[in-house]
Short mmCIF file of C-alpha atoms and ligand atoms in Angstrom, two decimals:
data_model
loop_
_atom_site.label_atom_id
_atom_site.label_comp_id
_atom_site.label_asym_id
_atom_site.label_seq_id
_atom_site.Cartn_x
_atom_site.Cartn_y
_atom_site.Cartn_z
CA MET A 25 5.03 24.88 -7.36
CA LYS A 26 1.61 24.73 -9.03
CA THR A 27 0.24 21.19 -9.60
CA GLU A 28 -1.41 20.41 -12.97
CA LEU A 29 -4.25 18.11 -12.61
CA TYR A 30 -5.41 15.79 -15.65
CA ASN A 31 -8.37 13.54 -15.84
CA ALA A 32 -6.74 10.24 -16.96
CA LYS A 33 -10.15 9.23 -18.78
CA THR A 34 -11.11 12.44 -20.72
CA GLN A 35 -7.67 14.02 -21.20
CA LYS A 36 -5.86 10.68 -21.82
CA GLU A 37 -3.29 11.33 -24.46
CA ASN A 38 -2.74 14.90 -23.22
CA GLY A 39 -2.19 13.63 -19.60
CA THR A 40 0.22 10.97 -20.17
CA GLY A 41 2.04 12.62 -22.78
CA VAL A 42 2.76 15.83 -20.48
CA ALA A 43 3.50 13.64 -17.61
CA GLY A 44 5.86 11.35 -19.48
CA ARG A 45 7.85 14.55 -20.62
CA VAL A 46 7.76 15.79 -16.97
CA ILE A 47 9.33 12.35 -15.74
CA ARG A 48 11.95 12.55 -18.57
CA ALA A 49 12.86 16.11 -17.46
CA GLY A 50 13.43 15.19 -13.81
CA GLY A 51 10.02 16.13 -12.42
CA LEU A 52 7.32 14.41 -9.96
CA VAL A 53 4.07 12.93 -11.25
CA VAL A 54 1.34 11.36 -9.30
CA PHE A 55 -0.31 8.55 -11.10
CA PRO A 56 -3.05 5.89 -10.39
CA THR A 57 -2.36 2.23 -10.14
CA GLU A 58 -4.57 -0.77 -9.26
CA THR A 59 -3.38 -0.66 -5.70
CA VAL A 60 -2.81 2.95 -4.57
CA TYR A 61 -1.75 6.14 -6.13
CA GLY A 62 1.96 6.64 -6.84
CA LEU A 63 4.36 9.40 -6.66
CA GLY A 64 6.74 8.85 -9.54
CA ALA A 65 10.04 10.08 -10.76
CA ASN A 66 12.73 8.91 -13.38
CA GLY A 67 13.98 5.78 -11.68
CA LEU A 68 17.31 5.95 -13.16
CA ASP A 69 18.01 9.46 -12.26
CA GLY A 70 19.21 9.86 -8.58
CA GLU A 71 18.42 13.57 -8.47
CA ALA A 72 14.91 13.11 -9.67
CA VAL A 73 14.42 10.20 -7.23
CA ALA A 74 15.66 12.50 -4.31
CA LYS A 75 12.75 14.85 -4.89
CA ILE A 76 10.37 12.05 -3.99
CA PHE A 77 11.76 11.78 -0.58
CA GLU A 78 11.67 15.56 -0.15
CA ALA A 79 8.02 15.70 -1.32
CA LYS A 80 6.85 12.82 1.00
CA GLY A 81 9.02 13.69 3.86
CA ARG A 82 10.21 10.18 3.72
CA PRO A 83 13.32 8.82 5.65
CA ASN A 84 15.86 8.35 2.94
CA ASP A 85 16.77 4.88 4.27
CA ASN A 86 13.42 3.64 2.99
CA PRO A 87 13.97 2.23 -0.66
CA LEU A 88 11.58 2.53 -3.63
CA ILE A 89 9.80 0.26 -6.22
CA LEU A 90 10.75 0.67 -9.83
CA HIS A 91 7.70 0.36 -12.06
CA VAL A 92 8.12 -1.19 -15.54
CA ALA A 93 5.81 -1.41 -18.52
CA LYS A 94 6.70 -5.01 -19.70
CA LYS A 95 8.50 -8.01 -18.22
CA SER A 96 11.64 -7.63 -20.41
CA ASP A 97 12.26 -4.23 -18.83
CA VAL A 98 13.27 -6.01 -15.52
CA ARG A 99 16.35 -7.65 -17.31
CA PRO A 100 18.57 -4.41 -17.13
CA LEU A 101 17.48 -3.66 -13.55
CA TRP A 102 18.66 -6.92 -11.93
CA VAL A 103 21.88 -8.84 -12.06
CA LYS A 104 19.95 -11.88 -13.80
CA ILE A 105 16.30 -13.09 -13.67
CA PRO A 106 16.07 -16.10 -11.29
CA ASP A 107 13.63 -18.85 -12.49
CA THR A 108 11.31 -18.20 -9.49
CA ALA A 109 10.78 -14.58 -10.73
CA ARG A 110 10.20 -15.80 -14.31
CA LEU A 111 7.35 -18.22 -13.03
CA LEU A 112 5.74 -15.43 -10.99
CA MET A 113 5.94 -12.83 -13.52
CA ASP A 114 4.41 -15.08 -16.07
CA GLU A 115 1.48 -15.87 -13.63
CA PHE A 116 0.87 -12.43 -11.77
CA TRP A 117 2.25 -9.62 -13.91
CA PRO A 118 0.89 -7.07 -14.61
CA GLY A 119 -0.54 -6.96 -11.12
CA PRO A 120 -0.11 -6.19 -7.45
CA LEU A 121 3.19 -8.13 -6.75
CA THR A 122 6.59 -6.51 -6.27
CA LEU A 123 9.79 -8.53 -6.73
CA VAL A 124 13.10 -7.81 -4.73
CA TYR A 125 16.45 -9.39 -6.27
CA LEU A 126 20.06 -8.24 -6.50
CA LYS A 127 20.27 -4.82 -8.44
CA SER A 128 22.44 -3.95 -11.37
CA SER A 129 24.77 -1.08 -11.49
CA ILE A 130 22.50 1.18 -13.37
CA VAL A 131 19.88 1.41 -10.42
CA PRO A 132 20.81 4.52 -8.40
CA ASP A 133 21.55 4.37 -4.65
CA ALA A 134 18.77 6.80 -4.12
CA VAL A 135 16.28 4.19 -5.28
CA THR A 136 17.48 1.34 -3.05
CA ALA A 137 18.66 3.36 0.04
CA GLY A 138 22.13 1.84 -0.49
CA LEU A 139 20.81 -1.79 -0.39
CA ASP A 140 22.12 -4.27 -2.88
CA THR A 141 18.65 -5.33 -3.94
CA VAL A 142 15.94 -3.42 -6.00
CA ALA A 143 12.10 -3.90 -5.88
CA VAL A 144 10.30 -4.11 -9.26
CA ARG A 145 6.67 -4.36 -10.28
CA MET A 146 4.55 -4.02 -13.30
CA PRO A 147 1.03 -2.36 -12.46
CA GLU A 148 -2.15 -3.70 -13.82
CA HIS A 149 -3.55 -0.18 -14.80
CA ARG A 150 -3.81 1.30 -18.22
CA THR A 151 -2.84 4.87 -17.11
CA ALA A 152 0.32 3.73 -15.35
CA LEU A 153 1.48 1.59 -18.04
CA ALA A 154 0.79 4.37 -20.58
CA LEU A 155 2.68 6.75 -18.45
CA ILE A 156 5.69 4.44 -18.01
CA ARG A 157 5.81 3.92 -21.88
CA ALA A 158 5.58 7.57 -22.55
CA ALA A 159 8.55 8.25 -20.12
CA GLY A 160 10.61 5.66 -21.72
CA VAL A 161 12.25 4.84 -18.34
CA PRO A 162 11.38 2.65 -15.25
CA ILE A 163 9.36 4.88 -12.80
CA ALA A 164 10.24 4.90 -9.16
CA ALA A 165 7.33 5.55 -6.98
CA PRO A 166 6.19 5.18 -3.53
CA SER A 167 2.60 5.66 -2.49
CA ALA A 168 1.65 9.27 -2.85
CA ASN A 169 0.85 10.15 0.83
CA LEU A 170 2.97 12.10 3.20
CA SER A 171 5.04 9.66 5.10
CA GLY A 172 3.39 8.04 8.00
CA LYS A 173 -0.33 8.75 6.51
CA PRO A 174 -2.58 6.11 5.00
CA SER A 175 -1.77 5.50 1.41
CA PRO A 176 -4.06 7.39 -1.15
CA THR A 177 -6.68 5.41 -2.96
CA ARG A 178 -8.74 8.29 -4.38
CA ILE A 179 -7.53 11.59 -5.96
CA GLU A 180 -9.01 13.85 -3.27
CA HIS A 181 -6.81 12.03 -0.70
CA VAL A 182 -3.77 12.62 -2.90
CA LEU A 183 -4.63 16.18 -3.23
CA GLU A 184 -4.78 16.56 0.66
CA ASP A 185 -1.22 15.51 0.95
CA MET A 186 0.57 16.53 -2.30
CA ASP A 187 -1.10 19.45 -3.89
CA GLY A 188 1.66 21.90 -4.75
CA ARG A 189 4.41 19.43 -4.18
CA VAL A 190 4.28 17.75 -7.63
CA ASP A 191 4.25 18.95 -11.19
CA VAL A 192 1.48 16.72 -12.58
CA MET A 193 -1.18 14.67 -11.14
CA LEU A 194 -3.17 11.99 -13.24
CA ASP A 195 -6.73 11.33 -11.88
CA GLY A 196 -7.78 7.75 -12.66
CA GLY A 197 -10.65 7.61 -9.99
CA PRO A 198 -10.69 5.05 -7.27
CA CYS A 199 -7.91 2.40 -7.06
CA SER A 200 -9.52 -1.14 -7.18
CA VAL A 201 -7.21 -3.20 -4.86
CA GLY A 202 -6.92 -0.46 -2.21
CA VAL A 203 -3.79 -1.84 -0.48
CA GLU A 204 -0.20 -1.65 -1.60
CA SER A 205 1.40 -4.47 -3.64
CA THR A 206 2.72 -7.56 -2.01
CA VAL A 207 6.46 -7.32 -1.77
CA LEU A 208 8.23 -10.53 -1.99
CA SER A 209 12.09 -11.05 -1.74
CA LEU A 210 13.55 -13.60 -4.01
CA VAL A 211 17.12 -13.49 -2.14
CA GLY A 212 17.33 -16.78 -0.39
CA THR A 213 14.01 -18.42 0.57
CA PRO A 214 11.07 -16.44 -0.89
CA THR A 215 9.83 -14.17 1.74
CA ILE A 216 6.85 -11.93 1.98
CA LEU A 217 8.01 -8.51 3.44
CA ARG A 218 4.65 -6.84 2.88
CA PRO A 219 1.40 -8.80 2.26
CA GLY A 220 -1.05 -7.61 -0.57
CA GLY A 221 -3.32 -8.53 -3.31
CA VAL A 222 -1.29 -11.59 -4.46
CA THR A 223 -1.58 -13.68 -1.41
CA LYS A 224 0.72 -16.23 0.21
CA GLU A 225 -1.54 -18.97 -0.99
CA MET A 226 -1.39 -17.83 -4.52
CA LEU A 227 2.38 -17.53 -4.57
CA GLU A 228 2.73 -21.00 -3.00
CA SER A 229 0.53 -22.47 -5.77
CA VAL A 230 3.40 -21.45 -8.33
CA ILE A 231 6.75 -21.73 -6.37
CA GLY A 232 6.09 -23.71 -3.28
CA THR A 233 6.86 -22.67 0.31
CA VAL A 234 6.92 -18.95 1.02
CA ARG A 235 7.93 -17.38 4.33
CA VAL A 236 6.12 -14.61 5.94
CA ALA A 237 8.51 -11.83 7.59
CA ASN A 238 7.86 -11.82 11.31
CA ALA A 239 7.27 -7.95 11.10
CA VAL A 240 4.12 -8.64 8.98
CA LEU A 241 1.81 -9.03 11.90
CA ASN A 242 4.06 -8.10 14.92
CA PRO A 243 5.66 -4.93 15.94
CA LEU A 244 9.43 -4.92 15.38
CA GLY A 245 11.37 -5.71 18.50
CA GLU A 246 13.87 -3.09 19.81
CA ASN A 247 17.00 -4.81 18.45
CA GLU A 248 15.52 -6.36 15.37
CA VAL A 249 16.62 -5.66 12.02
CA ALA A 250 13.89 -5.13 9.63
CA ALA A 251 13.88 -7.18 6.38
CA SER A 252 12.45 -4.36 4.45
CA PRO A 253 13.40 -1.05 5.91
CA GLY A 254 9.78 0.28 5.56
CA MET A 255 8.59 -1.96 8.21
CA LYS A 256 10.34 -0.03 11.05
CA TYR A 257 8.11 3.20 10.53
CA ARG A 258 4.88 4.12 11.87
CA HIS A 259 2.47 3.48 8.90
CA TYR A 260 -0.97 4.43 7.87
CA ALA A 261 -1.63 6.75 11.01
CA PRO A 262 -4.91 8.46 10.51
CA ASP A 263 -5.64 11.57 12.41
CA CYS A 264 -7.27 9.66 15.35
CA GLU A 265 -6.79 6.58 17.58
CA VAL A 266 -7.64 3.16 16.06
CA VAL A 267 -8.52 0.20 18.21
CA VAL A 268 -8.83 -3.24 16.93
CA ALA A 269 -10.97 -6.08 18.51
CA GLU A 270 -10.25 -9.73 18.23
CA GLY A 271 -12.25 -12.84 18.48
CA SER A 272 -15.35 -14.11 16.57
CA PRO A 273 -17.50 -11.57 14.95
CA ARG A 274 -19.94 -11.69 17.80
CA ARG A 275 -17.30 -11.27 20.50
CA ALA A 276 -15.38 -8.69 18.65
CA ALA A 277 -18.61 -6.74 18.18
CA SER A 278 -19.33 -7.09 22.02
CA ILE A 279 -15.93 -5.68 22.98
CA ILE A 280 -16.24 -2.81 20.42
CA ASN A 281 -19.91 -1.97 21.90
CA ARG A 282 -18.63 -2.04 25.44
CA GLU A 283 -15.55 0.23 24.49
CA TYR A 284 -17.55 2.49 22.47
CA SER A 285 -20.19 3.17 25.31
CA LEU A 286 -17.17 3.74 27.78
CA ALA A 287 -15.52 6.22 25.56
CA GLU A 288 -18.67 7.96 24.67
CA SER A 289 -19.47 8.41 28.20
CA GLU A 290 -16.10 10.18 28.54
CA GLY A 291 -17.18 12.67 25.80
CA LYS A 292 -15.33 10.96 22.91
CA ASN A 293 -16.56 10.78 19.31
CA CYS A 294 -16.32 7.31 18.19
CA ILE A 295 -17.12 5.44 14.88
CA ILE A 296 -17.04 1.64 14.00
CA PHE A 297 -15.86 -0.07 10.90
CA ALA A 298 -18.63 -2.47 10.53
CA THR A 299 -18.91 -5.52 8.03
CA GLU A 300 -21.94 -6.99 6.49
CA GLN A 301 -21.91 -9.78 8.99
CA THR A 302 -21.75 -7.49 12.16
CA LYS A 303 -23.59 -4.39 11.20
CA SER A 304 -26.80 -5.54 13.14
CA TYR A 305 -24.81 -5.73 16.48
CA TYR A 306 -24.21 -1.89 16.19
CA LYS A 307 -27.67 -0.48 16.23
CA GLY A 308 -27.79 2.89 17.78
CA LYS A 309 -24.09 3.44 17.37
CA LYS A 310 -22.14 5.40 14.75
CA TYR A 311 -20.73 3.03 12.22
CA VAL A 312 -19.78 2.64 8.41
CA ILE A 313 -19.88 -0.72 6.55
CA ILE A 314 -16.54 -1.10 5.02
CA GLY A 315 -17.09 -4.61 3.52
CA ASP A 316 -17.66 -8.22 3.88
CA ARG A 317 -15.78 -10.49 6.16
CA ASP A 318 -16.01 -13.38 3.87
CA MET A 319 -14.35 -11.03 1.17
CA PRO A 320 -11.30 -9.62 2.62
CA SER A 321 -10.48 -8.04 -0.58
CA SER A 322 -13.42 -5.84 -0.05
CA LEU A 323 -12.22 -4.66 3.17
CA CYS A 324 -8.73 -4.06 1.62
CA ALA A 325 -10.38 -2.11 -1.12
CA SER A 326 -12.05 0.43 1.34
CA LEU A 327 -9.72 0.56 4.53
CA PHE A 328 -7.26 3.39 3.50
CA ALA A 329 -10.30 5.56 2.14
CA ALA A 330 -12.21 4.93 5.34
CA LEU A 331 -9.25 5.74 7.62
CA ARG A 332 -8.96 9.16 5.99
CA ASP A 333 -12.67 9.87 5.35
CA GLU A 334 -13.70 8.99 8.95
CA SER A 335 -10.70 10.30 11.02
CA GLY A 336 -11.68 14.05 10.79
CA GLY A 337 -13.49 15.19 14.02
CA THR A 338 -13.20 11.52 15.39
CA ASP A 339 -11.33 10.41 18.56
CA ILE A 340 -11.52 6.53 18.12
CA ILE A 341 -11.99 4.33 15.29
CA PHE A 342 -13.08 0.60 16.31
CA ALA A 343 -12.60 -2.19 13.77
CA GLU A 344 -12.81 -5.98 13.95
CA ALA A 345 -9.94 -8.19 13.37
CA ILE A 346 -10.41 -11.01 10.69
CA PRO A 347 -8.40 -14.15 10.09
CA ALA A 348 -5.03 -13.47 8.65
CA ARG A 349 -5.08 -15.71 5.79
CA GLU A 350 -5.51 -15.06 1.99
CA GLN A 351 -6.15 -11.27 1.56
CA GLY A 352 -6.98 -11.19 5.24
CA LEU A 353 -3.21 -11.03 5.86
CA ALA A 354 -2.80 -7.68 3.89
CA TYR A 355 -5.89 -6.42 5.76
CA MET A 356 -4.63 -7.26 9.20
CA ASN A 357 -1.05 -5.99 8.57
CA ARG A 358 -2.36 -2.54 7.47
CA LEU A 359 -5.12 -2.31 10.46
CA LEU A 360 -2.71 -3.33 13.07
CA ARG A 361 -0.19 -0.70 11.96
CA ALA A 362 -2.82 1.98 11.55
CA SER A 363 -3.80 1.17 15.10
CA GLY A 364 -0.14 1.13 16.52
CA PHE A 365 -0.94 -2.54 17.35
CA THR A 366 -3.74 -1.47 19.98
CA VAL A 367 -5.58 -4.78 20.16
CA LEU A 368 -8.31 -5.91 22.60
CA ASN A 369 -9.21 -9.58 22.96
CA ASN A 370 -11.43 -9.47 26.02
O1 TXA B 403 1.36 -1.04 -4.57
C1 TXA B 403 2.52 -0.23 -4.50
O2 TXA B 403 3.59 -1.10 -4.19
C2 TXA B 403 2.68 0.93 -4.35
C3 TXA B 403 2.25 1.67 -5.82
C4 TXA B 403 2.55 2.95 -6.06
O3 TXA B 403 2.88 0.81 -6.70
N1 TXA B 403 3.93 1.48 -4.12
C5 TXA B 403 4.27 1.41 -2.69
O4 TXA B 403 5.49 1.94 -2.62
O5 TXA B 403 3.61 1.07 -1.86
P1 TXA B 403 6.14 2.22 -1.05
O6 TXA B 403 7.40 3.04 -1.20
O7 TXA B 403 5.12 3.00 -0.28
O8 TXA B 403 6.35 0.88 -0.38
C6 TXA B 403 7.50 0.17 -1.01
C7 TXA B 403 7.85 -0.91 0.12
C8 TXA B 403 8.42 -0.44 1.54
O9 TXA B 403 7.90 -1.14 2.47
C9 TXA B 403 9.89 -0.57 1.15
O10 TXA B 403 10.71 -0.53 2.49
C10 TXA B 403 9.95 -1.93 0.39
O11 TXA B 403 8.81 -1.81 -0.29
N2 TXA B 403 10.97 -2.04 -0.36
C11 TXA B 403 11.35 -1.45 -1.54
N3 TXA B 403 12.60 -1.76 -2.04
C12 TXA B 403 13.14 -2.86 -1.16
C13 TXA B 403 14.17 -3.61 -1.18
N4 TXA B 403 15.13 -3.57 -1.98
N5 TXA B 403 14.31 -4.46 -0.12
C14 TXA B 403 13.26 -4.82 0.75
N6 TXA B 403 12.22 -3.95 0.94
C15 TXA B 403 12.00 -2.96 -0.10
MG1 MG B 404 3.91 3.76 1.40
#
């Protein structure tokens, strides 16, 4: 298949018009959101949705998120709108928050992987919203990467994985949040299944206590059932090893420097994901500054792009752990998964 690429800024009407028709006709469209690029199909058409799984190589027991253009579009997708959902939608939509609740009968099993719940979100991105409106249906969309790879936050990363596998791509430039949406289940006690740009602290300021699923910061135990099927798969794996160092900035940097020198003496090619606070510790070594430890959102914004850009020709990426609070929780969730939970603390 030949993929048509449109620039969402210069070919605005054209691009979303064509892409909307492709969605209605059962095809696949890559589109930008504020979090990461999505790979979309008509969310009410099981056959169209099946093509998403094929294009990504995604296990079909991992359910998808439905994307809507306005709050009232959720009503037909759930059995009812719980009060907590209403409060959260008013506060955080459009935005990087996905809500999981009991699905209605119009949602195909292909979307939910047979679960009785469905995940829905309203993205905060002009092109995404224009596309959903043009399509006139909710758009089912996972991140637009091959299954297992870091999610794409730049069109060049989408092209690496998806060129020739989809009908149309809309290039909206870099994604601002850089990690996927927060996934919150509203079945029973509100529980974060995947942390993201809307933090636990922000959610709690609106609905009170929110739990964080165990699998967010821990590898899933052998006999443990994942609250969210996505959590059981290897994720965000770049083409090289990733090693995380814990401790104060100074401590983490000294662990990294020691391990870097050791690996280098064995002939390995290494690079360090440094921060504004720690860059001076890494003089004479190869590093990139990926953000500011006091602004975890800056680290989130560049993590996936850096994992892709720096892994070519590299054997090991070293990165510092940061406190897992506010947006640091989303950062550590992605970094730990990218490393396969390879963590050094002394
Ligand atoms: O920011 C995002 O959420 C991006 C953009 C494109 O919107 N989408 C995205 O989709 O990250 P995906 O498919 O890569 O991740 C969806 C996550 C998976 O971990 C999946 O297991 C979980 O949401 N999920 C989806 N439906 C669910 C459900 N009914 N119950 C529990 N978890 C669900
Ligand atoms: Mg994904």
